[in-house]
Coordinates of C-alpha atoms in Angstrom, one line a residue:
X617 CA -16.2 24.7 -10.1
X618 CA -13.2 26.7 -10.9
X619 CA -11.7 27.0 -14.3
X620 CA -9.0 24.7 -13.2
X621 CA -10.9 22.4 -11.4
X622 CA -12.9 22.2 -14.9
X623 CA -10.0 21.7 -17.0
X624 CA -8.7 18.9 -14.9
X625 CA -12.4 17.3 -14.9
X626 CA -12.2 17.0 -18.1
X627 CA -8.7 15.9 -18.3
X628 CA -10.0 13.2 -16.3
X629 CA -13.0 11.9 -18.2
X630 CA -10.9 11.7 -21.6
X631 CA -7.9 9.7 -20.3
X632 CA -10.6 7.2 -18.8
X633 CA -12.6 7.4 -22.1
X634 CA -9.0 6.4 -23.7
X635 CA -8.6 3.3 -21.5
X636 CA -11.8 2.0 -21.6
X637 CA -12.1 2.2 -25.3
X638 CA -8.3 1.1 -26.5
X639 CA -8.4 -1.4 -23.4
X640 CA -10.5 -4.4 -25.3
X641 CA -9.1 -7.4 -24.5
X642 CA -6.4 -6.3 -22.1
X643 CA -7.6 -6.3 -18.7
X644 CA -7.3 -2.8 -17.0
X645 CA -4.6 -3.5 -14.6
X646 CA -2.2 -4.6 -17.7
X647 CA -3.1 -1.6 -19.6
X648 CA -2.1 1.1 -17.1
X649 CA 1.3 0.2 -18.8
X650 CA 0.5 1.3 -21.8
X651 CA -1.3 4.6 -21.0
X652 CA 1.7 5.5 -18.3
X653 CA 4.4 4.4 -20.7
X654 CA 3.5 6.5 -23.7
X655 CA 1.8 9.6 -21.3
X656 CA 5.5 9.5 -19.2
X657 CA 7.1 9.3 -23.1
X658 CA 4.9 12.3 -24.1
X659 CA 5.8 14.0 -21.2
X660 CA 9.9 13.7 -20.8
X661 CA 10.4 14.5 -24.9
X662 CA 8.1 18.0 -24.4
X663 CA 10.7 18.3 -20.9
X664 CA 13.7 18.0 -23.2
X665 CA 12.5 19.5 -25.9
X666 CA 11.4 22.5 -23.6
X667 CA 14.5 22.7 -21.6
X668 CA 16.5 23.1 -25.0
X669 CA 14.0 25.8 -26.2
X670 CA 14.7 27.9 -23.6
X671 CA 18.7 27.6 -23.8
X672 CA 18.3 28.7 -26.9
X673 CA 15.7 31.4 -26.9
X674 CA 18.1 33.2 -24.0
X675 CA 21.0 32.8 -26.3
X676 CA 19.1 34.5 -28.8
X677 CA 17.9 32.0 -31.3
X678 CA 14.6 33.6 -31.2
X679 CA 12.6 30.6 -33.5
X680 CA 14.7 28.0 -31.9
X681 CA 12.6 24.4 -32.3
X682 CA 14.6 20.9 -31.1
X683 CA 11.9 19.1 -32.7
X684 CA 13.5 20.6 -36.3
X685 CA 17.3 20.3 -35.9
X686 CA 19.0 17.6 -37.4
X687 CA 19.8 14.2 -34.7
X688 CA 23.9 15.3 -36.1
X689 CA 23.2 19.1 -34.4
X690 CA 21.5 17.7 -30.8
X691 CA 24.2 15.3 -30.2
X692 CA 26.5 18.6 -29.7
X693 CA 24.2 19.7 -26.9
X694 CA 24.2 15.8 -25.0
X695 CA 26.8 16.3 -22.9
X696 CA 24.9 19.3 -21.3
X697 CA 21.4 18.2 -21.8
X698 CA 22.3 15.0 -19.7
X699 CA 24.0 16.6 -16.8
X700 CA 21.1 18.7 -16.3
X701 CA 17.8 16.5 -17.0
X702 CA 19.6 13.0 -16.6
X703 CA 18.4 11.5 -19.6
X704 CA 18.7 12.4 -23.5
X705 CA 16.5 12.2 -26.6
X706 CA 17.5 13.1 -30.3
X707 CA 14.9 14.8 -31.9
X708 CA 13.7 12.2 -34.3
X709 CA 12.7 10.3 -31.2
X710 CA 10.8 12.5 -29.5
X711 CA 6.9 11.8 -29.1
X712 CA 5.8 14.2 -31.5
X713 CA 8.0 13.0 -33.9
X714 CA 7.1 9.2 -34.0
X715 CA 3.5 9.8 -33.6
X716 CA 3.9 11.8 -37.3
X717 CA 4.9 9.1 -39.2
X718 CA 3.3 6.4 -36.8
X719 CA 0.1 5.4 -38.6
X720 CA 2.5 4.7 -41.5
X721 CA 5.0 2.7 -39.7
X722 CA 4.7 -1.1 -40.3
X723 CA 7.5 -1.5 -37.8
X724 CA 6.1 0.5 -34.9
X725 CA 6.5 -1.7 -32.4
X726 CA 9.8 -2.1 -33.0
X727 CA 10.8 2.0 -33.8
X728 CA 9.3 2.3 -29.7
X729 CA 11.0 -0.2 -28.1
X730 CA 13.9 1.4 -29.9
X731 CA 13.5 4.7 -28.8
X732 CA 13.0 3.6 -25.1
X733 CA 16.2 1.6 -25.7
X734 CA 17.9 4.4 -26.5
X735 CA 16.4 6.6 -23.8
X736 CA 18.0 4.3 -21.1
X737 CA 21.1 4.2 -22.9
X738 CA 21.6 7.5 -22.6
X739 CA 22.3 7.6 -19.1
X740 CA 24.3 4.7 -18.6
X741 CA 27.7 5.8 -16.8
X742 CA 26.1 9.4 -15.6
X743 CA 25.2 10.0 -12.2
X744 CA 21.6 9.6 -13.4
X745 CA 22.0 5.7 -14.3
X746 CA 19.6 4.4 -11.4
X747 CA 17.2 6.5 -11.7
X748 CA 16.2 5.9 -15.5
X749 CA 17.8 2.2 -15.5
X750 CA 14.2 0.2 -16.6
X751 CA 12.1 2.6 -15.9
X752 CA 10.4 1.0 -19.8
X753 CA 10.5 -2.5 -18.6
X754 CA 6.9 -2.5 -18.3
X755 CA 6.3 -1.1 -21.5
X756 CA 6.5 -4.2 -23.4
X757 CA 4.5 -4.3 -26.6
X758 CA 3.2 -8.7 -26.7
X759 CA 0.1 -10.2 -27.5
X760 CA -2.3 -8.3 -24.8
X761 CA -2.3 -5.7 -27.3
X762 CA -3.3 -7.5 -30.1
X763 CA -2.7 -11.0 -31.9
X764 CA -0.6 -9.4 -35.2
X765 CA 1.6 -7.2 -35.6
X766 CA -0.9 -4.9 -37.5
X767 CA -3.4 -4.8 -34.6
X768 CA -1.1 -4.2 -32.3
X769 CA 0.5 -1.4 -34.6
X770 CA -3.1 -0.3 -35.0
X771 CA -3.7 0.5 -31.4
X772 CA -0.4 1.8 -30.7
X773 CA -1.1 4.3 -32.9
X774 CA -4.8 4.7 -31.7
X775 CA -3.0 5.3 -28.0
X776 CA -0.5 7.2 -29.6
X777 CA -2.6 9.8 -30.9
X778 CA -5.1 9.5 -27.7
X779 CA -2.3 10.3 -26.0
X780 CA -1.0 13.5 -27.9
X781 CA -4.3 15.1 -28.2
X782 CA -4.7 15.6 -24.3
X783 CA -5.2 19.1 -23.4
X784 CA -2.3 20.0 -21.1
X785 CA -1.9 23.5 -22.0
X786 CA 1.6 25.7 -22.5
X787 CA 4.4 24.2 -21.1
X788 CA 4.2 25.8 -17.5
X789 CA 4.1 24.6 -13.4
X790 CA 0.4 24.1 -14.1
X791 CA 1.4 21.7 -17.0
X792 CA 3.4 19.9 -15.0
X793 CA 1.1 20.0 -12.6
X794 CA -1.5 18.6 -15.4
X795 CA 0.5 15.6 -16.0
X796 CA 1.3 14.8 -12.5
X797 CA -2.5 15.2 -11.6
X798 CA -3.7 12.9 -15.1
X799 CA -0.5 10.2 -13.3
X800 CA -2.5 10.3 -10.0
X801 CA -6.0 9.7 -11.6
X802 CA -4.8 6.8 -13.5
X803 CA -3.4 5.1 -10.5
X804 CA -6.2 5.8 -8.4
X805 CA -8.7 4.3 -11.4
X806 CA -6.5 1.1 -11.8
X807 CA -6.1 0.7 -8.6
X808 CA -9.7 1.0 -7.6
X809 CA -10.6 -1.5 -10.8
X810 CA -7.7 -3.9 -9.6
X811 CA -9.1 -3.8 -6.1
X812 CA -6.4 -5.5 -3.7
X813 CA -3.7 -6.0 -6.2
X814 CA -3.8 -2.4 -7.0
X815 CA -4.5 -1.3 -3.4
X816 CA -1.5 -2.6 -1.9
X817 CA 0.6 0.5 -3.9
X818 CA -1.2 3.1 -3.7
X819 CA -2.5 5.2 -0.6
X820 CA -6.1 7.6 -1.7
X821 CA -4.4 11.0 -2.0
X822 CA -6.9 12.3 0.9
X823 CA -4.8 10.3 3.4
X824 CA -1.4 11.0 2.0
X825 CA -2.7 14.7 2.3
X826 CA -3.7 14.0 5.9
X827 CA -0.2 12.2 6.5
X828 CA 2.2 15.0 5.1
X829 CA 0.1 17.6 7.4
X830 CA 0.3 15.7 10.2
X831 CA 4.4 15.8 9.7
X832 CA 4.5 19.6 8.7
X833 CA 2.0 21.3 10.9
X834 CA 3.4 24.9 10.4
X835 CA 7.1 23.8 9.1
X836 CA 7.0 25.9 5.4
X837 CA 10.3 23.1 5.0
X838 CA 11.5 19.9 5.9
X839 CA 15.0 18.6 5.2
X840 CA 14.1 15.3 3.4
X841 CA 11.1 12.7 3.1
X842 CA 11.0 9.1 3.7
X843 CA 9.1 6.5 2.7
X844 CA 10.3 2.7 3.6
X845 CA 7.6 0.9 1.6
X846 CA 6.9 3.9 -0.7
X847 CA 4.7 2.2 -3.7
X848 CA 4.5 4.1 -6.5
X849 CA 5.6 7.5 -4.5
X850 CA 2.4 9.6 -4.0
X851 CA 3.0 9.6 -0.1
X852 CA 6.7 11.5 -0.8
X853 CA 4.9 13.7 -3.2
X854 CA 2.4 15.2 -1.4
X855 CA 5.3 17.2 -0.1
X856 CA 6.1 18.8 -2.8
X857 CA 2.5 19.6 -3.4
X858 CA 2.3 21.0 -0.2
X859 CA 5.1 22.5 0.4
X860 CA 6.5 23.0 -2.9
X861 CA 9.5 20.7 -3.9
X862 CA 12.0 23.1 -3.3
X863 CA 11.0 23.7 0.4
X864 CA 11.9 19.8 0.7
X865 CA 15.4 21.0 0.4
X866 CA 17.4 17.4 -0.1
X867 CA 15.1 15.8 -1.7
X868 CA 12.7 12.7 -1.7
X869 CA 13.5 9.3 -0.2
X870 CA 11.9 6.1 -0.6
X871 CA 12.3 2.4 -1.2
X872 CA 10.0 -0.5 -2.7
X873 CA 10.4 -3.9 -3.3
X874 CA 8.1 -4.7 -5.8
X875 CA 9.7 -4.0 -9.4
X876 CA 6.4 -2.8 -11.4
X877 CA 6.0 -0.2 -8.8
X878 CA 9.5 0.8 -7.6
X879 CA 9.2 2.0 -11.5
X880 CA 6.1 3.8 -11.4
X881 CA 7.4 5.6 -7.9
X882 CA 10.2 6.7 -10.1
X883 CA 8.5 7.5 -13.3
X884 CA 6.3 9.4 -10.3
X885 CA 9.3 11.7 -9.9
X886 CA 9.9 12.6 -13.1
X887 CA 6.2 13.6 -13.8
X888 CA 6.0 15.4 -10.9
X889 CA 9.3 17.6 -12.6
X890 CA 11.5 16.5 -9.6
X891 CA 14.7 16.1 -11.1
X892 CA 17.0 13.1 -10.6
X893 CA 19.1 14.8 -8.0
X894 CA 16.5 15.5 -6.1
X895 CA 15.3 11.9 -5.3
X896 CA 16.9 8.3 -4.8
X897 CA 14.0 5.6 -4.8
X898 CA 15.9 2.3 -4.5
X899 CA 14.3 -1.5 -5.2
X900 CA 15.0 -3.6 -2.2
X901 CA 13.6 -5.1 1.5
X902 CA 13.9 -2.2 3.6
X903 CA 13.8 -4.4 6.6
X904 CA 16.4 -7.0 5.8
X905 CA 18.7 -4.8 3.4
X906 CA 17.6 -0.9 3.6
X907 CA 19.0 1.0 1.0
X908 CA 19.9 4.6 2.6
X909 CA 21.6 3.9 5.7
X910 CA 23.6 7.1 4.4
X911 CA 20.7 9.2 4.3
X912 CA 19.2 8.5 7.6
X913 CA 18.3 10.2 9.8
X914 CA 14.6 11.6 8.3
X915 CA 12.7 15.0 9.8
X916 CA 9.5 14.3 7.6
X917 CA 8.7 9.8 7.4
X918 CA 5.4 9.3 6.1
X919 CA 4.4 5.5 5.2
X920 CA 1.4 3.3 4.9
X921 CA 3.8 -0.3 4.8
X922 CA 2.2 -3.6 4.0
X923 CA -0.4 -5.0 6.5
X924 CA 0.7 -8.3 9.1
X925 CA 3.2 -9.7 5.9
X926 CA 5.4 -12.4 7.1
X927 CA 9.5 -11.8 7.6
X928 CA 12.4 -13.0 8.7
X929 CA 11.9 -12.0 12.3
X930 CA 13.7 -14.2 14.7
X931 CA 14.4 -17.1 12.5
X932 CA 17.4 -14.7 10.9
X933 CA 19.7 -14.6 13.5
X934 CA 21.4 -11.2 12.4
X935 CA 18.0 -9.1 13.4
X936 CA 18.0 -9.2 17.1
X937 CA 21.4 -7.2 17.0
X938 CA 20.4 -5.0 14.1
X939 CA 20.2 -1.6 15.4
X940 CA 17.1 -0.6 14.2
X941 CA 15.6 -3.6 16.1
X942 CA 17.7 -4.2 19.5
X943 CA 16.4 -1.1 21.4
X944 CA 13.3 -3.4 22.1
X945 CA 14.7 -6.3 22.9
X946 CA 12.4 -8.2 20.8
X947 CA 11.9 -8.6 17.2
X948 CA 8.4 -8.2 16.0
X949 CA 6.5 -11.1 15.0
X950 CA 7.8 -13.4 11.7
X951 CA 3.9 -13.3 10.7
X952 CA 3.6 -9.5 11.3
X953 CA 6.2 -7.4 10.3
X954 CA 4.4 -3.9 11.0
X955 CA 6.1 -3.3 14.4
X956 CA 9.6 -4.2 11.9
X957 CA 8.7 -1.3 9.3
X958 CA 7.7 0.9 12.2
X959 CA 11.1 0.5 14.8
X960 CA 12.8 1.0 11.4
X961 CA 10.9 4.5 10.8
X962 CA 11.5 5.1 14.8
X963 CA 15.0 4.6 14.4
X964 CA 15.5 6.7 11.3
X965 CA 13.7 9.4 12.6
X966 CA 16.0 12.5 13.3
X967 CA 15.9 14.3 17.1
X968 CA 13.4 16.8 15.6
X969 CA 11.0 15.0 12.9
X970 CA 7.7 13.4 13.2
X971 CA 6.8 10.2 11.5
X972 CA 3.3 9.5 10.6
X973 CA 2.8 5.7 9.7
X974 CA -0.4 3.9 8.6
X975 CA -0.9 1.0 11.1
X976 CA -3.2 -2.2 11.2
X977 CA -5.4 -2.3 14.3
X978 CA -3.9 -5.1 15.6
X979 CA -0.6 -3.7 16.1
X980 CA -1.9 -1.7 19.3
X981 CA -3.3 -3.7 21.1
X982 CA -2.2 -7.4 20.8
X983 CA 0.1 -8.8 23.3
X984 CA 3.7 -10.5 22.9
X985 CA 6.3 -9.3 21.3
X986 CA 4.5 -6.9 19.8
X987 CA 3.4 -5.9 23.3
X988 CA 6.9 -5.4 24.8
X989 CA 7.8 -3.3 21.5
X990 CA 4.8 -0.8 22.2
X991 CA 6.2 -0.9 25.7
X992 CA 10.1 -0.2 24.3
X993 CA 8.4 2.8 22.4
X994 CA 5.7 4.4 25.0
X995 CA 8.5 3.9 28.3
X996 CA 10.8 6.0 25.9
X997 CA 8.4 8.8 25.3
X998 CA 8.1 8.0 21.6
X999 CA 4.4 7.6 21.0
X1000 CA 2.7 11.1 20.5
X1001 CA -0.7 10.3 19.2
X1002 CA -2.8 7.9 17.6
X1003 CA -5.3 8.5 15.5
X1004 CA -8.3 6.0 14.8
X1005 CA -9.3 6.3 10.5
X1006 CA -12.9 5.9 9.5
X1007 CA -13.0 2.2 7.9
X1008 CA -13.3 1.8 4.3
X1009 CA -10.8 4.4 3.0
X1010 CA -8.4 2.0 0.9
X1011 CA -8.6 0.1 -1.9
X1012 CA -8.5 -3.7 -1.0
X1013 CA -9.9 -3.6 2.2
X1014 CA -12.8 -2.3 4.2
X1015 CA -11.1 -2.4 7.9
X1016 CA -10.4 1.1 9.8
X1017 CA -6.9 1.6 9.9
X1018 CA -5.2 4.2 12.7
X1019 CA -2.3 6.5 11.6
X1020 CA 0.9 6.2 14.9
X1021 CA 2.4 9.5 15.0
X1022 CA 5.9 8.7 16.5
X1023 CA 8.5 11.4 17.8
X1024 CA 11.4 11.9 19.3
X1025 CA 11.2 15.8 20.5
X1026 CA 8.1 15.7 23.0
X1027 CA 7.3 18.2 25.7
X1028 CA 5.0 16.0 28.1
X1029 CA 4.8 12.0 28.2
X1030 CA 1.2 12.1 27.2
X1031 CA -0.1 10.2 24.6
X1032 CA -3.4 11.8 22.7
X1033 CA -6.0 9.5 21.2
X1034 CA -8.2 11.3 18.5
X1035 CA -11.6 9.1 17.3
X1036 CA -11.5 10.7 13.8
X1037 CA -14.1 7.5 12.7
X1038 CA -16.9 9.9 11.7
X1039 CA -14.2 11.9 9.9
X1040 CA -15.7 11.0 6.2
X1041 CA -17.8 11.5 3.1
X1042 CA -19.2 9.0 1.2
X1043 CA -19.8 9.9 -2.5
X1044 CA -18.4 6.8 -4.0
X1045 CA -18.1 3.3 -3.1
X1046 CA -15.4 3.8 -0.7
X1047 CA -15.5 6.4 2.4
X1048 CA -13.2 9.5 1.9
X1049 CA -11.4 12.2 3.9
X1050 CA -13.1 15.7 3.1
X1051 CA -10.6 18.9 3.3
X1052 CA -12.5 19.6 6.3
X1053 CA -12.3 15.7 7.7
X1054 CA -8.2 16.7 6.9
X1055 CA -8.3 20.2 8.4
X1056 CA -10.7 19.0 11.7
X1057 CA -8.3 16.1 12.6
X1058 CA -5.1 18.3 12.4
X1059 CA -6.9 20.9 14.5
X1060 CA -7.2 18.1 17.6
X1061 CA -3.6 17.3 17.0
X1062 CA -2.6 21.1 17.1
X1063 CA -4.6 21.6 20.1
X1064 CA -3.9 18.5 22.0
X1065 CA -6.5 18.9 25.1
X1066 CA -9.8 16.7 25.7
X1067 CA -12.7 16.9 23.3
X1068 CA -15.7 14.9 24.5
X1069 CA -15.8 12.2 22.1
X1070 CA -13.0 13.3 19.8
X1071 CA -10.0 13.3 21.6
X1072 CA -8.6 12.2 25.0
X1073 CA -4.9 12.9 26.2
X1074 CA -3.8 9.5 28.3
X1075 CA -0.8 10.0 31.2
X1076 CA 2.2 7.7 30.7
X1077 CA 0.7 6.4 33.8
X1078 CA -2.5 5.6 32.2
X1079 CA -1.4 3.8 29.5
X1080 CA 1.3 1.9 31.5
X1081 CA -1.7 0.6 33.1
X1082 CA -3.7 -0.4 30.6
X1083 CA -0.7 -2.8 29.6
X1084 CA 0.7 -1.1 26.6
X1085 CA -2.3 -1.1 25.1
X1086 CA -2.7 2.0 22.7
X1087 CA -6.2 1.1 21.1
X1088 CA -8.0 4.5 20.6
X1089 CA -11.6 2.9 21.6
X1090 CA -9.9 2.2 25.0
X1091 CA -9.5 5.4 26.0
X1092 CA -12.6 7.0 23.9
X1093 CA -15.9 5.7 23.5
X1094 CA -16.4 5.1 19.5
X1095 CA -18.6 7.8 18.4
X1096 CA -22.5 6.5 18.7
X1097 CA -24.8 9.6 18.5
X1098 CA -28.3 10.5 17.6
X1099 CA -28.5 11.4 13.7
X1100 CA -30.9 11.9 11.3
X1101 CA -31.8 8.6 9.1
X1102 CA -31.6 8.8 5.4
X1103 CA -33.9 5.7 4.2
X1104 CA -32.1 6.2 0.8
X1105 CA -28.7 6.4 2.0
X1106 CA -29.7 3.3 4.3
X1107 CA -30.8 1.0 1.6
X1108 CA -27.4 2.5 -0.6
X1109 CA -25.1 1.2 2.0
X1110 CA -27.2 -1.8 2.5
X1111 CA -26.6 -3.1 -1.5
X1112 CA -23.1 -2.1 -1.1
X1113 CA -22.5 -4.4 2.0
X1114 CA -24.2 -7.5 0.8
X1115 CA -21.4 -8.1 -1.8
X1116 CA -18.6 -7.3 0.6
X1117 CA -19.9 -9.3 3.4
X1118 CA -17.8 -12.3 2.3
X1119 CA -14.8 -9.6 2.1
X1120 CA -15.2 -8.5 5.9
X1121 CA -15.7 -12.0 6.5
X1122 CA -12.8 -13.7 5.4
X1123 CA -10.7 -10.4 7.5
X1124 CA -12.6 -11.3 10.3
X1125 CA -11.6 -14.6 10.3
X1126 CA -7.8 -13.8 9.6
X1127 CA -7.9 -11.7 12.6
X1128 CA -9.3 -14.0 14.9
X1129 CA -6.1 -16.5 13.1
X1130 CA -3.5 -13.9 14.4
X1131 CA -5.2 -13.5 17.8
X1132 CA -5.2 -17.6 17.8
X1133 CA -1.0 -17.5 17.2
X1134 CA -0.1 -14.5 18.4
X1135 CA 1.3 -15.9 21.7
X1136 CA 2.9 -18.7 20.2
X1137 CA 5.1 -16.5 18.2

């Protein structure tokens, strides 16, 4: 293990050690606020306070510390500080400076909801506005934490101080890194813990990873990412990791409808050190009222939208004529919106991009409307490849997703079909994509020939035939080969499934509901 890898272990291990021992009585899914709140607080006063440092360092105040001026002396700098970072904090409210007096502040509670007051206030009629507008809301110190105002005080300071004793190093890109990374492993705990109400935000960071790759191939840039259901942002952000942010050279895209989350994607941003002009994440439903229309079009769309969720569809008149939807002629389903979120992505995609989209099996193979879509998209040489996922990768549901890889640029009008089902580890409860799982699937898409049991590249013809359908296992067998048993690992898998087998059964039987209605849609 490398000296990183060991520092961000252990990174790891304390912030879960401070959640499960401050949690108590708040259940874990209700106390990610608190953590995030106070870890994103820790982390924007140290980005002020280093930003000012520096000023003032290269102007030759050689001891300069904006933790020690006077709230009088910063406010000359605001102006400055808030065209550049997009948010402003005096001195006496930054973290380090509460948490000093904060074990002997009776009115604790009250000095932090203050200070984040304040924070948001800062940016009200600057171009930043929208991007720190309630970005606190969650933070709201009630009763969860505490009956009194003294146990509540109590544990804020406890968190407090939990908090400001993480190890994130010198200010530097691995610092940022640091917090970004302990951001990540937080989400991926709660939402793991929270199982289906924190799944539906947040995509494992091995099939983000696989997701931006697939879109970048050997690009060292992209124009801009887009994300139409973006959760709490990690998708968008595994440019930047990638890539590096400033090789996404306008910036990061994305809209959410849900309000908890369409915060976290933004408090996302900041932790990640992407500045305010360098991303717009709007709150809204991207299929009835999209938010960037003077954005569009994307090079780089990655998304893993909501499985089969009901919409408008045809009983909103406007949609059919909505030019996003008309080129198919049909609008998908009101009980299944996929095909909605993914003629949107197809129609936002620029001449040149790739869009890489999460799907639900369903979606490629069932017949009606969302048949004569698939048709719309395959007849107009859209479809590059489909990729069937191992099943168990997310949080909230067992079933093997496929990732649609949609563009607009192709050379031939084949389709490629990769069976990437035996593409996994399994070192926790839930499958995962390896690097080499990532790097093996990527190669097939590089290479795009036949691989006996891996990959398969269908005509236009072929697929025309097979009535639309674009179901991997109909063009490749599903991988069944001889392999050495493991007794142990057999009897592992076997306690896991026995208290998921009502889970897989209760999909099953929502499946067979939508094959019941689909035609009557």
């Amino acid at each position: 293990m490398s000296r990183k890898e060991h520092e961000r272990d252990e990174l790891h291990k304390t912030i879960w050690k401070i959640a499960n021992e401050l949690r108590g009585s708040v259940d874990g899914w209700d106390f990610k606020q608190y953590v995030l709140g106070l870890l994103f607080y820790r982390f924007i006063s140290e980005n002020i306070e280093n930003y000012v440092n520096d000023n003032q360092r290269k102007a030759g105040v050689a001891d300069f510390e904006y933790r020690n001026i006077s709230d009088e002396e910063a406010l000359l700098g605001k102006t400055q500080i808030l065209e550049e970072k997009g948010f402003f904090i005096l001195p006496s409210e930054l973290f380090c400076n509460v948490r000093k007096g904060a074990d002997k502040n009776e009115n604790l509670n009250v000095v932090i909801s203050n200070v984040f007051n304040n924070i948001e206030a800062s940016a009200r009629g600057t171009a930043s506005e929208n991007d720190v507008k309630g970005l606190f809301d969650d933070f709201t110190i009630d009763n969860k934490l505490g009956n009194t105002v003294d146990e509540r005080n109590e544990k804020l300071v406890r968190l407090f101080n939990a908090i400001g004793e993480l190890n994130f190093g010198e200010y530097t890109d691995n610092n940022i890194d640091l917090f970004g990374d302990a951001y990540e492993f937080l989400m991926t705990m709660y939402a793991s813990s929270a199982g289906k109400s924190g799944g539906e935000f947040f995509t494992p960071q091995e099939v983000g990873e696989l997701l931006a790759k697939i879109v970048i191939m050997d690009k060292t840039s992209v124009n801009k990412v887009y994300d139409p259901a973006c959760g709490s942002g990690g998708l968008l952000l595994k440019f930047a990791k990638i890539l590096g942010k400033e090789n996404v050279r306008e910036g990061f895209f994305g809209q959410e409808i849900n309000l908890t989350t369409y915060n976290l994607a933004r408090i996302n941003m900041f932790l990640h050190n992407i500045n305010y002009n360098n991303f717009s994440i709007e709150r809204g439903d991207t299929l009835i009222h999209p938010a960037h229309w003077n954005d569009e079009p994307f090079d780089a769309i990655v998304s893993n939208p909501p499985y089969s969720i009901k919409w408008a569809g045809k009983e909103n008149p406007l949609l059919i004529n909505d030019e996003r939807f008309s080129p198919a002629g049909v609008l998908a389903p009101s009980s299944k919106a996929d095909l909605a979120f993914t003629m949107h992505m197809l129609s936002w995609l620029s001449p040149k991009g790739t869009a890489a989209i999460v799907e639900f099996p369903g979606v490629l193979y069932r017949g009606g409307a969302e048949q004569k879509i698939r048709q719309y998209m395959i007849d107009n040489n859209f479809v590059d490849t489909v990729i069937q996922l191992p099943s168990d990768l997310f949080f909230g549901t067992s079933i093997a997703t496929c990732i649609l890889v949609l563009k607009k640029n192709k050379t031939d009008n084949n389709i490629l079909f990769l069976d990437a089902s035996d593409e996994f580890v399994r070192n926790t409860n839930k499958n995962k994509l390896s690097a080499d799982n990532i790097n093996n699937i990527v190669d097939l898409l590089k290479n795009r020939v036949a691989v006996e049991g891996k990959a398969y590249l269908a005509t236009y013809e072929e697929v025309k035939d097979n009535d639309y359908n674009i179901s991997v296992n109909s063009y490749l067998r599903t991988n069944i080969g001889s392999e050495t048993i493991d007794i142990t690992e057999v009897n592992k898998r076997l306690a896991e499934i026995v208290p998921r087998q009502q889970q897989l059964r209760a999909e099953l039987e929502e499946i067979i509901r939508e094959l019941e209605v689909d035609y009557h849609e």
